[in-house]
Short mmCIF file of C-alpha atoms and ligand atoms in Angstrom, two decimals:
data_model
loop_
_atom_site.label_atom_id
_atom_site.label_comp_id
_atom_site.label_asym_id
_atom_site.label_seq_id
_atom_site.Cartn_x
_atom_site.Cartn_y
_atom_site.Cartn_z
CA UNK A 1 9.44 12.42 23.88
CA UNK A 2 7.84 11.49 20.50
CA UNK A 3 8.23 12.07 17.42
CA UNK A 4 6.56 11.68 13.70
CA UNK A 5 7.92 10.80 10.09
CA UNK A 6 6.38 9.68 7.09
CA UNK A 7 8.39 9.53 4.07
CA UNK A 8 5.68 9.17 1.83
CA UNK A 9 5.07 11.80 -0.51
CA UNK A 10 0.93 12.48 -0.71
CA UNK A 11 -0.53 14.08 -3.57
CA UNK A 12 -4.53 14.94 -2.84
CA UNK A 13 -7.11 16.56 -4.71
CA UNK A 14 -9.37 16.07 -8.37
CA UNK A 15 -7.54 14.97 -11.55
CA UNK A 16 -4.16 14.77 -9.17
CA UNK A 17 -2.78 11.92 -10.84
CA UNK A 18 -3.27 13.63 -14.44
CA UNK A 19 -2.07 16.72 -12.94
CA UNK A 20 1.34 15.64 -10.73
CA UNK A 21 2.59 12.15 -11.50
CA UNK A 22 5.80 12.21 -12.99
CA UNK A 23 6.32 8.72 -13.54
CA UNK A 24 9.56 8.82 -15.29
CA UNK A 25 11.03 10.11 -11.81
CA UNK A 26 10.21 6.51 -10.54
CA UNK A 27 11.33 4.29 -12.88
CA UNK A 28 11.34 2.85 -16.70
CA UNK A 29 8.66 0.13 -16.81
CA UNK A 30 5.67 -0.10 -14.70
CA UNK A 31 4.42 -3.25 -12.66
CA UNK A 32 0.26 -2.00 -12.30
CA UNK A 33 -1.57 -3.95 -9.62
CA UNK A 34 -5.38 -4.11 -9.17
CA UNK A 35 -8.23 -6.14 -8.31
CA UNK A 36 -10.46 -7.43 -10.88
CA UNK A 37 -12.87 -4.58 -11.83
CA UNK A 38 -12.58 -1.28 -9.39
CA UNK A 39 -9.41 0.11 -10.85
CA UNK A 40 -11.28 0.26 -14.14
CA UNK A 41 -14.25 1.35 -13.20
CA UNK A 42 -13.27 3.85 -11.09
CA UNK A 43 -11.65 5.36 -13.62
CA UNK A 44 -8.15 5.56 -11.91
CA UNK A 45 -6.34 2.79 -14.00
CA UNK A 46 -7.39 5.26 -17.57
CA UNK A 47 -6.03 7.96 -15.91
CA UNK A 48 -2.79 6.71 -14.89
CA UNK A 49 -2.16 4.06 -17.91
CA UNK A 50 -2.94 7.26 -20.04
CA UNK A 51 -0.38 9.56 -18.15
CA UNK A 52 2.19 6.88 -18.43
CA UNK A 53 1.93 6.68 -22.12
CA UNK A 54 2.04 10.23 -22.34
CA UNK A 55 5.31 9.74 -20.58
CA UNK A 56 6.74 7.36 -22.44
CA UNK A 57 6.93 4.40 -19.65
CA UNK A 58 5.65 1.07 -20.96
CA UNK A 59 3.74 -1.07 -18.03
CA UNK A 60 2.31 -4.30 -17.57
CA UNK A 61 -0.97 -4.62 -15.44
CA UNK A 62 -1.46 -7.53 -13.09
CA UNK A 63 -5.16 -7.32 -11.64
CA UNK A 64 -5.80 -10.35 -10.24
CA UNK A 65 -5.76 -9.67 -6.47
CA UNK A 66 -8.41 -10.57 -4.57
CA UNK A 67 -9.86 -9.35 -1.16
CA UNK A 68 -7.47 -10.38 1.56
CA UNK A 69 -4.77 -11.03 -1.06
CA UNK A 70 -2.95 -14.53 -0.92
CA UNK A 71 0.35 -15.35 -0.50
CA UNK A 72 0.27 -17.14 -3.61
CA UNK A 73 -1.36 -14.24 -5.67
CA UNK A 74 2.07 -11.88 -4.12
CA UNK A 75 4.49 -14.76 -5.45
CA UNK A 76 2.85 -14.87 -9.14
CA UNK A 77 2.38 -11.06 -9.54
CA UNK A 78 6.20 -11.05 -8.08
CA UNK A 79 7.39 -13.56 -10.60
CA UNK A 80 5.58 -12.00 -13.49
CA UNK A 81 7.63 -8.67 -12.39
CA UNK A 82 10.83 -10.15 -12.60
CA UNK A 83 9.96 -11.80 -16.51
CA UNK A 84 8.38 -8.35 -17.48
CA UNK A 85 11.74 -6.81 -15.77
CA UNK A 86 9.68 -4.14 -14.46
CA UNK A 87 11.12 -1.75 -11.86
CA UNK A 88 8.64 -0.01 -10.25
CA UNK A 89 4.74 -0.75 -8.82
CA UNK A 90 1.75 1.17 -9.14
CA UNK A 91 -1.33 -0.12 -7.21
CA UNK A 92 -4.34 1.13 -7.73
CA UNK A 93 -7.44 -0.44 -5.36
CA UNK A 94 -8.55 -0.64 -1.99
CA UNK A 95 -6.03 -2.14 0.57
CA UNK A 96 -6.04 -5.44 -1.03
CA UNK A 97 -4.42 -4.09 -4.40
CA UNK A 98 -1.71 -2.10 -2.85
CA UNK A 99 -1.07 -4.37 0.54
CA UNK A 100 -0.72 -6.83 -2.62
CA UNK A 101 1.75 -4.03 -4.54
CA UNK A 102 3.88 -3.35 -1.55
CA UNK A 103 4.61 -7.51 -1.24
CA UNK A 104 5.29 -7.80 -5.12
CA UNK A 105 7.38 -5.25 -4.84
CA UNK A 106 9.87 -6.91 -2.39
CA UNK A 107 9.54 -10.11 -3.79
CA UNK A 108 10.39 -8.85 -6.61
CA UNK A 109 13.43 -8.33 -6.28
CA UNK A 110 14.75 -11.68 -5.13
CA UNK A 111 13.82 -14.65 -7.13
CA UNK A 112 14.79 -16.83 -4.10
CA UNK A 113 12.35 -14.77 -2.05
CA UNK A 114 9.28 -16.32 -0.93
CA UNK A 115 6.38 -14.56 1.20
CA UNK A 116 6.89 -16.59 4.27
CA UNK A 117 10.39 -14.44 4.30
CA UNK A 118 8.37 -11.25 4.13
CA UNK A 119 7.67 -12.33 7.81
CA UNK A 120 11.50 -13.45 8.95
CA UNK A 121 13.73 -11.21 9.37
CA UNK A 122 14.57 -7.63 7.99
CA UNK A 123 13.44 -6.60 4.68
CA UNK A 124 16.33 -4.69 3.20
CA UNK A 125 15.26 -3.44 -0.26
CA UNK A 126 12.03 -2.78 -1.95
CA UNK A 127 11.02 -1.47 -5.96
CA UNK A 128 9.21 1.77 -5.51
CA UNK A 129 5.57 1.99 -4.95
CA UNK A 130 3.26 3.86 -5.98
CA UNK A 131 -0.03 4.07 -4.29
CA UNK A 132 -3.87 5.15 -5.75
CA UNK A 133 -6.55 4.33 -3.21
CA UNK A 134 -9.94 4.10 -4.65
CA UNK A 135 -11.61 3.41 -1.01
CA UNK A 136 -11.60 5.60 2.20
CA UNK A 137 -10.79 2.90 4.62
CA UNK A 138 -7.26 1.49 5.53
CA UNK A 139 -4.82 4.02 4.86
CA UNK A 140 -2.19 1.62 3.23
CA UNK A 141 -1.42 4.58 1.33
CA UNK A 142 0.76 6.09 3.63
CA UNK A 143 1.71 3.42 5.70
CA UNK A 144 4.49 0.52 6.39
CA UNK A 145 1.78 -2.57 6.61
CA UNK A 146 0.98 -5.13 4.04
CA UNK A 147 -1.81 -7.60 5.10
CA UNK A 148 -1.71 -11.33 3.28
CA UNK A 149 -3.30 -14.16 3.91
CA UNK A 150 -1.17 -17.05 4.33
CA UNK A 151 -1.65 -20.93 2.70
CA UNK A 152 -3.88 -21.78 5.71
CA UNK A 153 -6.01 -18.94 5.77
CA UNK A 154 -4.53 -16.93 8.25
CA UNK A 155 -4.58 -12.92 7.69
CA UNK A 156 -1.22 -11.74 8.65
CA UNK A 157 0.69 -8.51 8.48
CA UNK A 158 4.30 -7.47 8.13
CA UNK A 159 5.86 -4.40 8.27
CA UNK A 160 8.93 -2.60 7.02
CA UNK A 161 10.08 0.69 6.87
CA UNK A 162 10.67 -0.26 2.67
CA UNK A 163 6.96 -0.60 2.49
CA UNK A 164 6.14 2.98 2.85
CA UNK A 165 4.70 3.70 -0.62
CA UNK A 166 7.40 6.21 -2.41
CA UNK A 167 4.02 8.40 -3.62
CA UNK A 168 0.17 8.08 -3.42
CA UNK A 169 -1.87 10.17 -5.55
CA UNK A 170 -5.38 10.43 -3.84
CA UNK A 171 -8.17 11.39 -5.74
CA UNK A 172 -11.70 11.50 -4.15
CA UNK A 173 -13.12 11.55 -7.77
CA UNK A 174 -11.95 7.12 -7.71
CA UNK A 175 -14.16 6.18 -4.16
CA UNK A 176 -17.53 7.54 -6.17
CA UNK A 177 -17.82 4.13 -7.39
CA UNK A 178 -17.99 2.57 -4.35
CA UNK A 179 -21.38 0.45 -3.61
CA UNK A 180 -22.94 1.33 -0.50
CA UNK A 181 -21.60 -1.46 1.93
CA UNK A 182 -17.98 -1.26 1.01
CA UNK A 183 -18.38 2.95 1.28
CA UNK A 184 -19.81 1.72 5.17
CA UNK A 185 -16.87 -0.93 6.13
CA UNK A 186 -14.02 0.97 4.47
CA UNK A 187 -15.06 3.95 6.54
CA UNK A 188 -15.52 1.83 9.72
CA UNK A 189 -11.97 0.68 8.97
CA UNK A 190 -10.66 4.22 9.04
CA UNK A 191 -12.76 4.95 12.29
CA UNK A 192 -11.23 1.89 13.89
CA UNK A 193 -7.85 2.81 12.83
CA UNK A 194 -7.90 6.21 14.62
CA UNK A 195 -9.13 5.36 17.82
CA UNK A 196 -7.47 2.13 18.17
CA UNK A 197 -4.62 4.35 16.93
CA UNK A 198 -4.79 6.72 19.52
CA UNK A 199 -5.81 4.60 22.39
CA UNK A 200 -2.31 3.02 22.05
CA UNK A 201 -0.68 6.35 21.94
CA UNK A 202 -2.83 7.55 24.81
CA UNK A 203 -1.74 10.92 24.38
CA UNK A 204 1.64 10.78 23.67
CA UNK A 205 2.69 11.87 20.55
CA UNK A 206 0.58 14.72 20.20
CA UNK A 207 0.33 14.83 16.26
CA UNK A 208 -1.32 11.39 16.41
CA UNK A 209 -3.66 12.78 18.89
CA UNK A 210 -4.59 15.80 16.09
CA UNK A 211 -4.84 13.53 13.68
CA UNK A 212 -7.22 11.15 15.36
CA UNK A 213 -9.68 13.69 16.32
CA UNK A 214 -9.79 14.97 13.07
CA UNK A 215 -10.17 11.66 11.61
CA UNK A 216 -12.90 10.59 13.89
CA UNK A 217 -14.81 13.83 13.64
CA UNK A 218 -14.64 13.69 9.88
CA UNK A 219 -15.70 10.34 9.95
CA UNK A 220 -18.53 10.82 12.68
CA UNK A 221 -19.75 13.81 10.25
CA UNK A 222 -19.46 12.96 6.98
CA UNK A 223 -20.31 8.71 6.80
CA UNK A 224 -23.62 9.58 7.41
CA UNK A 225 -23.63 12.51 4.78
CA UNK A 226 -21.78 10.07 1.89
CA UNK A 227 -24.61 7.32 2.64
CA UNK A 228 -27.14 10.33 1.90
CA UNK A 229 -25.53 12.00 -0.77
CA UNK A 230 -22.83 9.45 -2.62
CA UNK A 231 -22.38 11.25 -4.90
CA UNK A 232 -21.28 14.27 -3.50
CA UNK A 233 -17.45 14.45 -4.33
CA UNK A 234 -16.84 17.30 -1.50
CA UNK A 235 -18.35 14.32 1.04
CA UNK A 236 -16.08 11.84 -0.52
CA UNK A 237 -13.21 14.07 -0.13
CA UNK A 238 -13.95 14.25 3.83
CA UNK A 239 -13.78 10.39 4.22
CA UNK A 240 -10.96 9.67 1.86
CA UNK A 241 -8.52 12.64 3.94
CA UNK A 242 -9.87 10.86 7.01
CA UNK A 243 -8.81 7.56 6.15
CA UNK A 244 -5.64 8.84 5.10
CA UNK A 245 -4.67 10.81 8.44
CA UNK A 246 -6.08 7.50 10.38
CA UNK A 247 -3.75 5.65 8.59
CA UNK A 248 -0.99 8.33 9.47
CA UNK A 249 -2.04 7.49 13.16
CA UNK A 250 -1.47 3.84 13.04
CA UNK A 251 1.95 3.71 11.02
CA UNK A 252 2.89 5.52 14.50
CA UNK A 253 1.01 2.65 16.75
CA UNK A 254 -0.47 0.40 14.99
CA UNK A 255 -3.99 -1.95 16.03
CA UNK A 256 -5.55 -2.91 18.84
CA UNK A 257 -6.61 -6.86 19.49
CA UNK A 258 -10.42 -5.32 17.25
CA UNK A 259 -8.14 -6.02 14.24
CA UNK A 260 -7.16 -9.35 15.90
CA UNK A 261 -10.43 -10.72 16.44
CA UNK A 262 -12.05 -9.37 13.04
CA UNK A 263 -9.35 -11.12 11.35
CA UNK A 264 -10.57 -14.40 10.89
CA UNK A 265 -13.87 -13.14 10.11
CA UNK A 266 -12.72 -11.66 6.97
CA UNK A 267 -10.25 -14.73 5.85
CA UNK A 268 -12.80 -17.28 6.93
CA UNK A 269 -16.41 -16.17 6.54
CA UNK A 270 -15.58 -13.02 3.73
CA UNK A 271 -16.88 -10.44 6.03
CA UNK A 272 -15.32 -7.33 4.75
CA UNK A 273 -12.44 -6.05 6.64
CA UNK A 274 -14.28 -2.98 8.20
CA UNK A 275 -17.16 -4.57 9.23
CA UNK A 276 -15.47 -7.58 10.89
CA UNK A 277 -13.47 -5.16 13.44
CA UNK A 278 -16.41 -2.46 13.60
CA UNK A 279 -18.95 -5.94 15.35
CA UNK A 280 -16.27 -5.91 17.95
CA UNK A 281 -15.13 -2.06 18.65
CA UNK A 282 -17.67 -1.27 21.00
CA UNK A 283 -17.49 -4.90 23.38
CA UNK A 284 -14.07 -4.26 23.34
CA UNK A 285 -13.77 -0.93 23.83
CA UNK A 286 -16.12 -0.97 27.05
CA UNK A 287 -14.35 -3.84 28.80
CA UNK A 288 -11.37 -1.94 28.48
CA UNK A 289 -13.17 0.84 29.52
CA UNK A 290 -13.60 -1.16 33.58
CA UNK A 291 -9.42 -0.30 33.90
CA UNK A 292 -8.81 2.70 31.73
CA UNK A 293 -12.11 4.52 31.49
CA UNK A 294 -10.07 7.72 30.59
CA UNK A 295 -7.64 6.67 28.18
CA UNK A 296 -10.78 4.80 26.09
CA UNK A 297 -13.16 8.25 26.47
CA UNK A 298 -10.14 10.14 24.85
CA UNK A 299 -9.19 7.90 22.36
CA UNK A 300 -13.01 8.40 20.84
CA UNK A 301 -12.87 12.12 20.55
CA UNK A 302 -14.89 13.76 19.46
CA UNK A 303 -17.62 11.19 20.43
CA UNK A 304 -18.42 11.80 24.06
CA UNK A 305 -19.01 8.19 24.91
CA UNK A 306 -18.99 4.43 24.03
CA UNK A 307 -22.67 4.90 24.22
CA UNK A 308 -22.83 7.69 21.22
CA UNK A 309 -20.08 5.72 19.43
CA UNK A 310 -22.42 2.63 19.81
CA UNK A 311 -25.48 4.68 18.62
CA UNK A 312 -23.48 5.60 15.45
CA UNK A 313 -22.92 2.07 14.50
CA UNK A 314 -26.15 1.27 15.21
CA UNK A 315 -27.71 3.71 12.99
CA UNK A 316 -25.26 1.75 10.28
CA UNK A 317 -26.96 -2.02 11.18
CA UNK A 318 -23.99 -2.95 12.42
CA UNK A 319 -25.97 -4.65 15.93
CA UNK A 320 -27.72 -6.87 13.52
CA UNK A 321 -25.26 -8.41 12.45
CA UNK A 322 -24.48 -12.48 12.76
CA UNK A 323 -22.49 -15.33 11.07
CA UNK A 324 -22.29 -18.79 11.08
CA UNK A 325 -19.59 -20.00 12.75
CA UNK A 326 -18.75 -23.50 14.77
CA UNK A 327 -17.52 -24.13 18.43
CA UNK A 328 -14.38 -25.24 16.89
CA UNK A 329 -13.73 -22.23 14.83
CA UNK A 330 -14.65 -20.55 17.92
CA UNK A 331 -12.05 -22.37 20.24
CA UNK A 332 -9.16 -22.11 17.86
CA UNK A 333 -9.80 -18.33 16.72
CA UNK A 334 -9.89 -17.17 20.57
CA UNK A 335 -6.74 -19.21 21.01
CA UNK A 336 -5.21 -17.09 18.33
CA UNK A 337 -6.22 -13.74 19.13
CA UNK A 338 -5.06 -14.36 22.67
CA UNK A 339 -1.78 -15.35 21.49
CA UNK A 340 -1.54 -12.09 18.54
CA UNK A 341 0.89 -9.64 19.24
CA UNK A 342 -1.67 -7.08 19.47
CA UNK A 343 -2.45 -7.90 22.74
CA UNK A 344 0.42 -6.33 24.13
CA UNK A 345 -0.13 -2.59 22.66
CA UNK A 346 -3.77 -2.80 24.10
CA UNK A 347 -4.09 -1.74 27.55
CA UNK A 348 -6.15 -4.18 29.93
CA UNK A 349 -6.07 -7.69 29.94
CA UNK A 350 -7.74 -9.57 27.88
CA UNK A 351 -8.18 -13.25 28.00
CA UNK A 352 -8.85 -16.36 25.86
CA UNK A 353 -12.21 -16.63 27.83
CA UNK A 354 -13.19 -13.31 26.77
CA UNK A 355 -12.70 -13.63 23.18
CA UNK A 356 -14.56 -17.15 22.93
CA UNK A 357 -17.21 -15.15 24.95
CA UNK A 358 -17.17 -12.21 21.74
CA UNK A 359 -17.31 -14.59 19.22
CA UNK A 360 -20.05 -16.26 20.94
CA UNK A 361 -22.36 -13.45 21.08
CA UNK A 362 -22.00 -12.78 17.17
CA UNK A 363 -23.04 -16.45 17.24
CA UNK A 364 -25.37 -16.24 19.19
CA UNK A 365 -27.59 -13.49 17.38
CA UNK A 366 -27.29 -15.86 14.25
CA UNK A 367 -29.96 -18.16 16.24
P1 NAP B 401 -10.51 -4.28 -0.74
O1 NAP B 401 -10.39 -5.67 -0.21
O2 NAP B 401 -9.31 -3.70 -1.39
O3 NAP B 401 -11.74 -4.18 -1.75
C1 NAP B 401 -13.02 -4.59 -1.34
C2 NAP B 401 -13.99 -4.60 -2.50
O4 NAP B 401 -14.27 -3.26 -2.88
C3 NAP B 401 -13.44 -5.28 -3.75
O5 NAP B 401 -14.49 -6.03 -4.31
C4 NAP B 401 -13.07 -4.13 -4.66
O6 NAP B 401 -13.16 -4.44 -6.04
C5 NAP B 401 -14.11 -3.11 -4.29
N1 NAP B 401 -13.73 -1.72 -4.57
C6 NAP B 401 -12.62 -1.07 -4.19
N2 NAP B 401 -12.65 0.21 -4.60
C7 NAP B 401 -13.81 0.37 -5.29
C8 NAP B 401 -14.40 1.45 -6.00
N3 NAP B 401 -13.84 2.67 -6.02
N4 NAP B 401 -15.57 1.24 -6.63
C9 NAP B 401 -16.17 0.01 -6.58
N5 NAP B 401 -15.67 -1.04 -5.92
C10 NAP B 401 -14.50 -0.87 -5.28
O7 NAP B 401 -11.03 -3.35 0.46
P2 NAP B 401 -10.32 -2.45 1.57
O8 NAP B 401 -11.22 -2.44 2.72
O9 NAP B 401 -9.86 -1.17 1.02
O10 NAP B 401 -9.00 -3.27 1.96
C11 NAP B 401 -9.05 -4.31 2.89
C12 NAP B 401 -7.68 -4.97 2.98
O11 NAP B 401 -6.71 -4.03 3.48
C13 NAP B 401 -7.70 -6.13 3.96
O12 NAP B 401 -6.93 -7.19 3.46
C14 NAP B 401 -7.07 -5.53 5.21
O13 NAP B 401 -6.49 -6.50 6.05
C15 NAP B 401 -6.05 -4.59 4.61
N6 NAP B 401 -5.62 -3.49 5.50
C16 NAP B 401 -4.38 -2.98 5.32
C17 NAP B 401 -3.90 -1.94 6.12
C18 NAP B 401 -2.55 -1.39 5.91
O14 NAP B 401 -2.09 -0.50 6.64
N7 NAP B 401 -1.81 -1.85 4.93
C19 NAP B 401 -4.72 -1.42 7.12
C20 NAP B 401 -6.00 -1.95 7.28
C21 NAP B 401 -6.44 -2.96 6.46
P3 NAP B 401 -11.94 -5.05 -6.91
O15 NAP B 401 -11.64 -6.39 -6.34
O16 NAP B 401 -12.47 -5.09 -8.28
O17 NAP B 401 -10.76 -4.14 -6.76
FE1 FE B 402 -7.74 -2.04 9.21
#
């Protein structure tokens, strides 16, 4: 048995947002949320404050998320919402920006609300969102996840049917801006996605399965084409449908314990999201590997083996890479990634020992 459903209405192709976006269908005043500068200079905050006014719906822009966006950053944008009485959400950004537009838009719609309660309980009513991805990476676009970092600097995710964006406008022509190393981790983040994906589905569900191998393989072929050629859009296009079917695959299983362990990377040491789960994948991945050898070698279709898929992120640098971290941070992150719920949707067992042991090595090379 399986089945698939996405209620998210996806809109793909150049000058789609220009072309398609009826935003009067979604509401009368529009809550924009962005990071500081990639909306703008991507050019995919023009195009939709300019269709907006052409529609005749006023907005207010909020762009102050940052990476990993904060709970406190969620509660201002949700209070300035509820003053601007705005009642729907555009975000426009990579997955901080619209993990950041799916939380305001919850909060803001309960004053008493706080994002702690994102976490307890059922979420029972969100403001439409509206999502426009300007990287290729973590699918957010069409999925139920929003990723915040809490008031002690933990990364944590919650997830509710409500979050599914209402639409997301995807335009390959807003990832040309991206600089070389967040074009890398955002597509490392979409490779992860779709074979941690699928190695939780194992086979199952047999659209997640199509949509993994064509993620991977568009990923496998095209990364390496972007980095030589970023500014061909047709390249672009590849990675940015890739990302989005990846995403696809994990709002049907979700992440492995990679996502775990790369968490505190990224909230702690600002190693970007992709990279910090891509240092694991492979270490991971093999000691799995010793108790399901078959279910790992499927999950990274097209690539015929840990060994190729370890050669690929090789060729990106990613075995050089180190950080400085103490025996503490060590000790208490393995405790935590032990104890994250993503340990039960990954097959194998994997102990506190082992993950002190990974975060060692990345240590390690640091010496
Ligand atoms: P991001 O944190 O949104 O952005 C990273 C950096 O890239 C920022 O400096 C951003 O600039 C810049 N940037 C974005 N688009 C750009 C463009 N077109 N041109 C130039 N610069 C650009 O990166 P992300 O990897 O997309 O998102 C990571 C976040 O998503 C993490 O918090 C992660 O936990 C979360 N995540 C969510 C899901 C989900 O399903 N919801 C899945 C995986 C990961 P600005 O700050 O100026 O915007
Ligand atoms: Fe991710």
């Amino acid at each position: 048995m399986w089945s698939f459903h996405i209620p998210t209405m996806v809109h793909f192709g150049l000058e789609v947002v220009k072309k398609h976006a009826d935003f009067t269908e979604c509401g009368s005043k529009a809550f924009i949320v962005t990071g500081k500068r990639s909306a703008r200079a991507s050019g995919a905050l023009y195009d939709v404050t300019k269709t907006l006014t052409g529609q005749n719906v006023t907005f207010v822009i909020f762009n102050e998320v940052e990476e990993n966006p904060s709970f406190s950053t969620v509660e201002k944008g949700a209070s300035l919402l509820r003053n601007e009485n705005c009642d729907f959400v555009i975000g426009i950004g990579g997955g901080s920006p619209l993990d950041a537009a799916k939380a305001i838009a919850v909060l803001g719609t309960d004053p008493e609300m706080t994002a702690d309660d994102l976490y307890s309980g059922e979420i029972e009513y969100s403001l439409p969102v509206i999502a426009i991805p300007t990287t290729s990476g973590t699918g957010s676009e069409v999925t139920q996840y929003s990723v915040l970092t809490d008031n002690n600097g933990n990364k944590r995710g919650f997830s509710s049917f409500h979050a599914f964006p209402l639409s997301s406008f995807l335009d390959p022509r807003y990832t040309l801006t991206m600089p070389e190393q967040v074009t890398i981790s955002t597509a490392l983040d979409a490779l992860s996605h779709s074979v941690e994906g699928e190695l939780i589905n194992n086979g199952v569900n047999p659209m997640v399965k199509g949509f993994s191998l064509k993620a991977t393989g568009l990923v496998r072929e095209y990364l390496p084409r972007v980095l030589d050629n970023p500014e061909n859009l047709l390249y672009r296009e590849k990675l940015q449908y890739a990302a989005m079917l990846a995403g696809m695959v994990i709002a049907h299983t979700g992440t492995t314990v990679v996502h775990a362990v790369g968490y505190p990377l990224s909230s702690r040491k600002g190693i970007k999201h992709g990279l910090a789960n891509a240092v694991f994948l492979i270490d991971i991945f093999r000691r799995i590997s010793s108790s399901a050898k078959e279910q790992v070698t499927k999950a990274i279709e097209p690539f015929e083996n840990l060994d190729e898929l370890s050669e690929f992120f090789k060729k990106l640098g990613i075995n050089n890479f180190s950080v400085n971290i103490e025996e503490e941070e060590i000790r208490e992150w393995a405790e935590k990634a032990a104890k994250a719920p993503h340990n039960q949707r990954t097959p194998g067992k994997l102990d506190r020992d082992f993950y002190e042991r990974l975060y060692k090595k990345i240590k390690g090379m640091d010496e």
